[in-house]
XYZ file of C-alpha atoms in Angstrom:
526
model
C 0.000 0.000 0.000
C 3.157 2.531 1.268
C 4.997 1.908 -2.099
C 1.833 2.086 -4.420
C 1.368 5.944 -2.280
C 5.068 6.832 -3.722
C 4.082 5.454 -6.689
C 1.274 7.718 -7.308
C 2.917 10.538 -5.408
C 5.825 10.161 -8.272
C 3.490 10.268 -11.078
C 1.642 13.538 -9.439
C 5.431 15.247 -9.307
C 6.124 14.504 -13.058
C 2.351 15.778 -14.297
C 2.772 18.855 -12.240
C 6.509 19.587 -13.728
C 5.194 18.931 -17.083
C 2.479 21.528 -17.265
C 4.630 24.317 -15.438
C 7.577 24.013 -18.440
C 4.315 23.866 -20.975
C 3.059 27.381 -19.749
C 6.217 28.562 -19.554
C 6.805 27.505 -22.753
C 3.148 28.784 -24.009
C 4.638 32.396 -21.932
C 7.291 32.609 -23.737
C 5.881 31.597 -26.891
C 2.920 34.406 -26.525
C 5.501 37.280 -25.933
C 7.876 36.423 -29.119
C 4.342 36.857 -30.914
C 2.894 39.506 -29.261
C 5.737 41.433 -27.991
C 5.377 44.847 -26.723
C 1.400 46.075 -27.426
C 1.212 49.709 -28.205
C -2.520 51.130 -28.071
C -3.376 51.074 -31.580
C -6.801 49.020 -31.307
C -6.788 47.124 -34.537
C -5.783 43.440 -35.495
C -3.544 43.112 -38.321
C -3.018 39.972 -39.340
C -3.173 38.056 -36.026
C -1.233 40.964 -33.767
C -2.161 44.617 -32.554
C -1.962 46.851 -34.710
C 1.984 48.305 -34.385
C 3.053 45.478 -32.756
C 6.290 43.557 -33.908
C 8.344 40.281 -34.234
C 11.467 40.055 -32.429
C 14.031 42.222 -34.942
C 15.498 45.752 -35.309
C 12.356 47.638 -35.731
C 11.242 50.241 -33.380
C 7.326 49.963 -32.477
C 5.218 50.643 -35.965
C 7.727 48.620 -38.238
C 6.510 44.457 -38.318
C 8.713 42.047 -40.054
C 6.593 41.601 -43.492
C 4.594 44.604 -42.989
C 4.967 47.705 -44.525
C 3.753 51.653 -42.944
C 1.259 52.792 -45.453
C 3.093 53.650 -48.878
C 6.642 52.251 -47.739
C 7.881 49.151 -50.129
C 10.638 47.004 -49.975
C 12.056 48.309 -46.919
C 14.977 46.918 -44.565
C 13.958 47.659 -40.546
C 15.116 50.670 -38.742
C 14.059 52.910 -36.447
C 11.309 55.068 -37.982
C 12.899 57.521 -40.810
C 16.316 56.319 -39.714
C 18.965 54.245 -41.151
C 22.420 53.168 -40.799
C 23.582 56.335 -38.623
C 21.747 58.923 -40.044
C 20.521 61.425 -37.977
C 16.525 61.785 -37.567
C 14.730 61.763 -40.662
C 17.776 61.341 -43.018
C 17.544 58.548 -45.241
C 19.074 56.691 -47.810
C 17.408 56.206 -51.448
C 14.580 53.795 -51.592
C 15.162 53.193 -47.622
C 13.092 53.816 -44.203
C 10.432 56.692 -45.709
C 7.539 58.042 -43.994
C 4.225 56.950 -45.062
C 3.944 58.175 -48.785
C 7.084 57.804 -49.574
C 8.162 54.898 -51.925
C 10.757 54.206 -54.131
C 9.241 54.491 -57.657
C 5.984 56.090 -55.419
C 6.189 59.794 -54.371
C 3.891 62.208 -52.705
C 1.825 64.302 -55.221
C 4.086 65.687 -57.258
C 7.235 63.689 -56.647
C 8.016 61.526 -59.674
C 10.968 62.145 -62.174
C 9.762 63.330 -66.006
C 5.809 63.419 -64.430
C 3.866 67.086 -64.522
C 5.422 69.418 -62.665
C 4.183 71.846 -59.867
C 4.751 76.243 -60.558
C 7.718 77.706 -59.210
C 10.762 77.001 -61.804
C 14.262 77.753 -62.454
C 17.106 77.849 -65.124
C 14.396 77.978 -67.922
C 12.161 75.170 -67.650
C 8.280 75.681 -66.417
C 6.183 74.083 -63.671
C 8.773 72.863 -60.783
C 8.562 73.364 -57.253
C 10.532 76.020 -55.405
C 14.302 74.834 -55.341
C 13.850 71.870 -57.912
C 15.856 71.490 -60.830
C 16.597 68.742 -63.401
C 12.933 68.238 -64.733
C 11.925 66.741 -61.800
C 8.194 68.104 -60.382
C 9.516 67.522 -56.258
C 8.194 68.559 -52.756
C 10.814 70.652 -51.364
C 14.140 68.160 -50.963
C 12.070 65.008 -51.800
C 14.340 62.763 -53.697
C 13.337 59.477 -54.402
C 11.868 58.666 -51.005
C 13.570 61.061 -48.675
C 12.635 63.322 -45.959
C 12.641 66.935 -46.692
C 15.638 68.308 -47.764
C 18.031 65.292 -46.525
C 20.181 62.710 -48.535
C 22.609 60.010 -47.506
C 23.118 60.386 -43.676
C 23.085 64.648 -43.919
C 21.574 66.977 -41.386
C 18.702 67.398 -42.150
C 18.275 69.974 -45.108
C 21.770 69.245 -46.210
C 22.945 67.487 -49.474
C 26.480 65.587 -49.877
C 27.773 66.550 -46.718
C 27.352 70.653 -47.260
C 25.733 72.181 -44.462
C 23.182 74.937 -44.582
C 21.165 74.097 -47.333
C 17.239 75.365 -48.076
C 14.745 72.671 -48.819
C 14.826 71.475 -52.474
C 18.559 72.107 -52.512
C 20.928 70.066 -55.092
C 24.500 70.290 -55.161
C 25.602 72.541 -52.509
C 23.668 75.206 -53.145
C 21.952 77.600 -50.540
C 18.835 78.114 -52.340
C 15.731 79.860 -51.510
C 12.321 78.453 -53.188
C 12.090 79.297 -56.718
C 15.571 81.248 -57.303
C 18.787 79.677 -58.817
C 22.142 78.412 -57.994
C 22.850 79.839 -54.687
C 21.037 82.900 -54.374
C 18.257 84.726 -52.054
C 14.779 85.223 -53.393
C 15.152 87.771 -55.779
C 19.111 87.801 -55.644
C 21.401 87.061 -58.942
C 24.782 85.482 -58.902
C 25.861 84.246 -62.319
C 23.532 82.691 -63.607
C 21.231 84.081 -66.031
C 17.553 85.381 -64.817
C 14.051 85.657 -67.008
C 13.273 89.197 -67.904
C 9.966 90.322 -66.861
C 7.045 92.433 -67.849
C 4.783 94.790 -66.245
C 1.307 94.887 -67.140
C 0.294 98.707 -66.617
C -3.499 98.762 -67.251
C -4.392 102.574 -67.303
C -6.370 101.735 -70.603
C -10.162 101.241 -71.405
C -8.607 99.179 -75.187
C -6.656 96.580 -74.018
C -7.109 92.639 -74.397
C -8.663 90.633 -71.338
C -6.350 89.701 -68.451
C -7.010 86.294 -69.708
C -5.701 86.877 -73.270
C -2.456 89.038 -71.760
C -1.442 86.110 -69.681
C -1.744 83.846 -72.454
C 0.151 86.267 -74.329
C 2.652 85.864 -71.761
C 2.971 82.321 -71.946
C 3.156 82.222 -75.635
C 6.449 84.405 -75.721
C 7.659 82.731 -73.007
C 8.524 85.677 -70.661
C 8.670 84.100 -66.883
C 7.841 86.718 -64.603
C 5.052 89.066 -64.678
C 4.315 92.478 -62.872
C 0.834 93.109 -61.476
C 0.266 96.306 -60.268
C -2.779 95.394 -58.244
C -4.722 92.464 -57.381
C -6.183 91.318 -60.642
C -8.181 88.741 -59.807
C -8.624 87.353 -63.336
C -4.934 87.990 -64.158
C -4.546 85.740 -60.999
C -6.549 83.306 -62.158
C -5.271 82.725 -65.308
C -1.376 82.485 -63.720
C -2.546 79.335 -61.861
C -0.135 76.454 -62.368
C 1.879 77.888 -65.295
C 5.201 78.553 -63.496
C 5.473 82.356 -64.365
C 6.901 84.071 -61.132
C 4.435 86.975 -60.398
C 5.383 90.478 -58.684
C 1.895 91.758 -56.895
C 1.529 95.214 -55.952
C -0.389 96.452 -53.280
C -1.743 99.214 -54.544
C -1.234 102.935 -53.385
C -4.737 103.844 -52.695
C -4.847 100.728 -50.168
C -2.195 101.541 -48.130
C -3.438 103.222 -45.362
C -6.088 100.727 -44.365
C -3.697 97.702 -44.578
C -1.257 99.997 -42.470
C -3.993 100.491 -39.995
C -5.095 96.940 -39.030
C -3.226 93.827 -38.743
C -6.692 92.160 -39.494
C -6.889 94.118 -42.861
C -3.501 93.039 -44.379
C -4.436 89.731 -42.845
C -7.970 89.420 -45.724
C -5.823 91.079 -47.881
C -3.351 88.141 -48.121
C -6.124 85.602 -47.655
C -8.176 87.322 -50.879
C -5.307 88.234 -53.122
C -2.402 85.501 -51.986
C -3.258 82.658 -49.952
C -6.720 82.017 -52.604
C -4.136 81.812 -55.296
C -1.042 79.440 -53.808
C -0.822 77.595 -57.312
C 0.379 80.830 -58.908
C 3.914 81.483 -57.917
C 4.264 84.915 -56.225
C 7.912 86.576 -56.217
C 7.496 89.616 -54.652
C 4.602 91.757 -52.904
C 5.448 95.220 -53.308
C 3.826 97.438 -50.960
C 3.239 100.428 -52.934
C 4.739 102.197 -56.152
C 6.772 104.808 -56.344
C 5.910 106.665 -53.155
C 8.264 109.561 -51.698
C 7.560 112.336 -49.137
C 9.663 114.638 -51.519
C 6.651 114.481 -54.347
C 3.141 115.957 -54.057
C 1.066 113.177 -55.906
C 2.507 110.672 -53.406
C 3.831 112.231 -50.627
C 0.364 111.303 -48.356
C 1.209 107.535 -48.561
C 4.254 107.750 -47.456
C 3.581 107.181 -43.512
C 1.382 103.818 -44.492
C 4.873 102.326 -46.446
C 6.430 100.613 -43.630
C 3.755 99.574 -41.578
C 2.197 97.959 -44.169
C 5.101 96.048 -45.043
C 5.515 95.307 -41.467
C 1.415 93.710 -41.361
C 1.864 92.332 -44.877
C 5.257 90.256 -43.771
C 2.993 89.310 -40.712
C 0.069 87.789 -42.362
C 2.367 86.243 -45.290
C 4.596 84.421 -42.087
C 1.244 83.719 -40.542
C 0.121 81.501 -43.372
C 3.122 79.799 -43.718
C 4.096 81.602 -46.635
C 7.187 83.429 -45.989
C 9.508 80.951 -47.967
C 7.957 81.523 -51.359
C 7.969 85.739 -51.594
C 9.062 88.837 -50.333
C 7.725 91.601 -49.127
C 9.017 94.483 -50.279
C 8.454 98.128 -52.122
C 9.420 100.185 -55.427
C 10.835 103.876 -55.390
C 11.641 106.029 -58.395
C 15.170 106.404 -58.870
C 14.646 109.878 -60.077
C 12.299 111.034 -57.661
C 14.814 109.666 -54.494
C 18.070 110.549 -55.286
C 19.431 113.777 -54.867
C 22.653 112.683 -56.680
C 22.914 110.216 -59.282
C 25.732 110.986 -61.013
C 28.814 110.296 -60.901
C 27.210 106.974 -59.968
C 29.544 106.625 -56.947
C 27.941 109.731 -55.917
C 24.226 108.117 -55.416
C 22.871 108.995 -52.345
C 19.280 109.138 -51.218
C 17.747 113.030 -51.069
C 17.813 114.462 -46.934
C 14.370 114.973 -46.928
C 13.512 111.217 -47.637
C 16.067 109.436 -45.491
C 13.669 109.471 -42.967
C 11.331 107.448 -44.794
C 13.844 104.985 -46.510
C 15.908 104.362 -43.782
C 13.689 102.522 -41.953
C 11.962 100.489 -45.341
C 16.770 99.774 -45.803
C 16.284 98.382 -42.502
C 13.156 96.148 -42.781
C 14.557 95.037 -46.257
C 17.857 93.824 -44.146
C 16.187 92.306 -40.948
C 14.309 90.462 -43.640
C 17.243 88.237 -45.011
C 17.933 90.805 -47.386
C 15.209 91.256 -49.542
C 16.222 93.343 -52.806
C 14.571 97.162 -53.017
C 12.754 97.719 -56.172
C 13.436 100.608 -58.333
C 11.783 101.753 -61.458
C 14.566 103.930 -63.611
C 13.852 105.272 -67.154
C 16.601 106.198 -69.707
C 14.273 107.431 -71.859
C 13.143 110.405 -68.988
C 16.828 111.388 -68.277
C 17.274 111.938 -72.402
C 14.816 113.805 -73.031
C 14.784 115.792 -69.987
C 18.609 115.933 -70.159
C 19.229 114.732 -66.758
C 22.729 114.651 -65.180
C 22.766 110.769 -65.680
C 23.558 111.072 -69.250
C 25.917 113.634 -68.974
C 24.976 116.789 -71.902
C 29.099 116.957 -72.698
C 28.558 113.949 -74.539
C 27.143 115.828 -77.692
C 30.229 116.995 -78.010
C 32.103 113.398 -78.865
C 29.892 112.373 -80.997
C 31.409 110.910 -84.864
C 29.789 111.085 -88.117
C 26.826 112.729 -87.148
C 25.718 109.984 -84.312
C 24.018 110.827 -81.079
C 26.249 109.504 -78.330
C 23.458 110.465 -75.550
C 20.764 108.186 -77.655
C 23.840 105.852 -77.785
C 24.771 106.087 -73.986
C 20.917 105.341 -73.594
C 20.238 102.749 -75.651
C 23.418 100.436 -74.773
C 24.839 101.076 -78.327
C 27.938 101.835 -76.971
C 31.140 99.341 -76.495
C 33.780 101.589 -75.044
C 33.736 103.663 -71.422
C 32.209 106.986 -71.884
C 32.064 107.905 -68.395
C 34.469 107.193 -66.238
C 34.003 107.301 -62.428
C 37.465 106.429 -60.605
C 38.347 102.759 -61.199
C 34.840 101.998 -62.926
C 33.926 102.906 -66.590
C 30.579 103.450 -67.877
C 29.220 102.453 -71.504
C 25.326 102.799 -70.528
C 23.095 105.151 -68.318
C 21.210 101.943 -67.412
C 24.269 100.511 -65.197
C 25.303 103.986 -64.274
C 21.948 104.132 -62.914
C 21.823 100.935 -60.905
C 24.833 101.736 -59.099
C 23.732 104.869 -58.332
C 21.053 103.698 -56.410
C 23.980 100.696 -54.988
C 26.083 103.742 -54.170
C 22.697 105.353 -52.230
C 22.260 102.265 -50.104
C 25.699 101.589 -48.991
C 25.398 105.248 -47.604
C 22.235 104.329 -45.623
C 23.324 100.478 -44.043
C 22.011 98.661 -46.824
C 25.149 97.884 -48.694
C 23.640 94.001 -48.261
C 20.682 95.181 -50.697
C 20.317 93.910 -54.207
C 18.551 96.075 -56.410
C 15.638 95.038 -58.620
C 14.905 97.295 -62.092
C 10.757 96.985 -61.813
C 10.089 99.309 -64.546
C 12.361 100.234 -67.666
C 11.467 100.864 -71.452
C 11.410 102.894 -74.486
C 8.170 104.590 -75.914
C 7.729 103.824 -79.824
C 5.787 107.134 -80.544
C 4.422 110.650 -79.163
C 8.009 112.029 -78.095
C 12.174 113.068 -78.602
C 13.475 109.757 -80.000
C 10.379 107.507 -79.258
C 9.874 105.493 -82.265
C 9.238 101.766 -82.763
C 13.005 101.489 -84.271
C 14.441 102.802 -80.934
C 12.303 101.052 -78.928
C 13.245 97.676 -80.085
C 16.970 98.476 -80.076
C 16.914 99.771 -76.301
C 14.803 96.814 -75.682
C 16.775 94.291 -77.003
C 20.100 95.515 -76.198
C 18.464 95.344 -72.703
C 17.815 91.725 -72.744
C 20.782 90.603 -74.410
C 22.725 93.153 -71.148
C 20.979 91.551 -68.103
C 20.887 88.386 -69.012
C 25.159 88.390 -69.295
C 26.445 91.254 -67.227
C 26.170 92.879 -63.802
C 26.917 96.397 -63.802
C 30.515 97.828 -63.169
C 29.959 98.098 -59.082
C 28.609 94.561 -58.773
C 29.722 92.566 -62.083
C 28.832 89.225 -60.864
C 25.695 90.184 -59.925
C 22.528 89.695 -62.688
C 20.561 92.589 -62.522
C 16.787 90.974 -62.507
C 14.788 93.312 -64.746
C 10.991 94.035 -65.741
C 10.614 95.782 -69.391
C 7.747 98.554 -69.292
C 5.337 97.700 -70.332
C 3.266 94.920 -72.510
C 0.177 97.194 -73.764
C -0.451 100.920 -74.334
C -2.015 102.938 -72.191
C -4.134 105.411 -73.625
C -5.485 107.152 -70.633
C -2.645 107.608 -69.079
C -3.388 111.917 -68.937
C 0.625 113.122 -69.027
C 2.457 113.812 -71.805
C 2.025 111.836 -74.935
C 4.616 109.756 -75.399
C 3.656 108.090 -71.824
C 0.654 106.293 -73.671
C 3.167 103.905 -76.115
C 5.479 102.191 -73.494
C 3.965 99.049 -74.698
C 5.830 95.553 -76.506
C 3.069 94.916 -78.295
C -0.106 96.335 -79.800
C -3.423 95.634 -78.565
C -4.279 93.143 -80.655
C -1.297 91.418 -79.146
C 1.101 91.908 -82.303
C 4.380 92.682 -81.504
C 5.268 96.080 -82.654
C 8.739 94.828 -83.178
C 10.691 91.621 -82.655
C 11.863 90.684 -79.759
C 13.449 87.612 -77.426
C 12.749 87.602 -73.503
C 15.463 84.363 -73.634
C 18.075 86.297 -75.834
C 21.678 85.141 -75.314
């Protein structure tokens, strides 16, 4: 009876040692399956959602499974791989959701449609993209923003400092070129613009100018208001627009955060598939002139609340806030050019705008200058003397104007001069150095030649001022900044025949109003 006891009491030991190792076992088994539970809520395939099998993959990443949009992947921790630093990634490895390798985000794909915002000559990129591909800002086949190949983020083969949508080591903002600011020029060559003055009850629709535009292939367009079909028409077809805020608007935008903020919302953030440049916040204001001396007080502060409402929206990266002055009207001195300085009376007004453009990152000042105005009106900038070395009975003022001279004709210490228009820039260069903004670029906004209605305004002059323009900007800087571009807007593409001045101020335009040109001309010249 005793041994059958130790019998059975033998038997009881082994059962109850078998089914502890089992649910051990079973223990074990359930937490290589189930492993650490993060509070997702769904089943996927047998586990919680986000759950994982025993490997290198931080919560969110299963062996076999795939975040939404990510193919082919190798595990990591999320956006990370093989010592890059958070979100830098290696091509075709660890993307967020969206990003594949052969699948991109809307608008990511090499040779597919491209977004607006373009650069060295080819339409419908994004801001900072080059190389025909239609990226998000520093997307490259399934990276994070702006990072490549174990970089910080935002930086490309191992260069630090780079914008979003960057390539090659180059510091660029969105929709400029090869190193530069918004609006700056280094050397490469820019797009010359056109304004589109419309003081004119005989022009073609908005509609038919922009497709006017477009057919020529000119890049960048100057509204001087909100133009609302103008606006329209610009969506998605790359040209770089320069909106004015016009005059008349100034004060109440100047007076009320909440008014620049609708004003941005109507004229801007409704549009943000047209590419926007620049907003300049009025045209051509000075306290030194009577028919715009009662906006100048409103200049500044409206800048000020349009920069606010622009950075509010998240818009800040793709334009500029900024304004346009009349060289002629703001200078005391323009010539010699080294002699530029800004008139006592207005310094302080444009002081304070020098300083806003600076704080800004530099944002280039705007200047409308006219040739044409300082010949006829035989301003100092093309000096009268030069009658007097003319050959052969030529005009060597017309020729000073009209860039059809090749050799120096004024010289100003180390620098020689063979056309008012670069005498003229760096006048106005000269003027900011004096007033701390020696950092500025400066931006022609309006320049031209009338083809009727004055002195030496005829459609033969007109085209040879025009072109000689083109063929200037697009090659040379001027003698005070040579390897600087100067980016340049060609008044104007219509007539305007009720503008109520002299005569000759009605036939600024490129073409006729039935959209002929009145002579021929190339926006891409070489």
């Amino acid at each position: 009876m005793r041994s059958r006891i130790h019998v059975l009491l033998f038997l009881l030991s082994l059962l109850c040692a078998g089914f502890l190792q089992i649910t051990s076992g079973s223990r074990l088994l359930n937490e290589q399956q189930v492993g650490t539970q993060l509070p997702c809520g769904q089943q996927v395939a047998g586990q919680q959602a986000c759950n994982q099998q025993p490997s290198d993959q931080q919560p969110g990443v299963q062996q076999g499974q795939q975040q939404p949009g990510v193919q082919g992947q190798q595990p990591q921790q999320p956006g990370n791989q093989q010592g890059q630093q958070p979100g830098n990634q290696q091509q075709g490895q660890g993307q967020q959701p969206g990003n594949q390798q052969g699948q991109q985000q809307p608008g990511n794909q090499q040779g597919q449609q491209q977004q607006p915002g373009n650069q060295q000559g080819q339409p419908g990129q994004q801001p900072g993209n080059q190389q025909g591909q239609a990226q998000q800002p520093g997307n490259q086949q399934g990276q994070q923003p702006g990072n490549q190949q174990g970089q910080q983020p935002g930086n490309q083969q191992g260069q630090p400092g780079q914008q979003p949508g960057n390539q090659q080591g180059q510091a660029q903002q969105p929709g400029n070129q090869q190193g530069q600011q918004p609006g700056q020029q280094g050397q490469q060559t820019q797009p010359v613009g056109i304004c589109h003055g419309t003081f004119a009850d005989n022009q073609p629709s908005s509609q038919e100018a922009v497709s006017l535009v477009q057919s020529t292939g000119i890049r960048r367009f100057r509204l001087y208001g909100p133009d609302h079909n103008a606006l329209q028409s610009l969506r998605n077809t790359g040209i770089e627009v320069v909106l004015g805020v016009p005059n008349e608007q100034l004060q109440s935008i100047a007076s009320s955060q909440n008014n620049a903020n609708q004003w941005v919302q109507t004229n801007v953030q409704n549009y943000q598939d047209v590419k926007f440049r620049f907003i300049v916040v009025g045209n051509g204001i000075t306290p030194a002139h009577d028919q715009t001396s009662q906006f100048a007080q409103f200049v500044l502060p409206a800048m000020q609340n349009i920069q606010n409402a622009i950075s509010a929206c998240g818009l800040q990266n793709k334009m500029r806030v900024t304004t346009a002055i009349d060289q002629s009207e703001i200078l005391s001195q323009s010539y010699p050019p080294s002699q530029g300085q800004f008139r006592p009376e207005v310094r302080q007004f444009i002081d304070p705008i020098i300083q806003f453009l600076v704080n800004n990152n530099n944002v280039p000042l705007l200047v409308n200058l006219h040739p044409y105005f300082s010949y006829v009106h035989n301003k100092a900038d093309i000096p009268p003397e030069l009658e007097s070395s003319g050959k052969g009975g030529q005009h060597p003022r017309l020729e000073y104007a009209t860039f059809q001279r090749s050799d120096a004709i004024v010289q100003d210490g180390q620098l020689g001069y063979t056309n008012v228009f670069d005498a003229m820039v760096d006048s106005v260069h000269s003027a900011l150095e004096k007033a701390g903004g020696s950092s500025l670029d400066v931006v022609v906004s309006e320049i031209g030649w009338p083809t009727a209605g004055g002195d030496a305004a005829s459609v033969e002059i007109a085209s040879t001022h025009n072109n000689k323009l083109i063929d200037h900007v697009l090659n040379n800087g001027t003698p005070k900044r040579p390897q600087k571009r100067i980016e340049t807007y060609i008044f104007n593409l219509f007539d305007e025949n009720k503008r109520d001045s002299e005569e000759f101020e009605r036939h600024w335009g490129v073409f006729w109003n039935n959209k002929q040109a009145k002579y021929q001309i190339n926006f891409q010249s070489q």
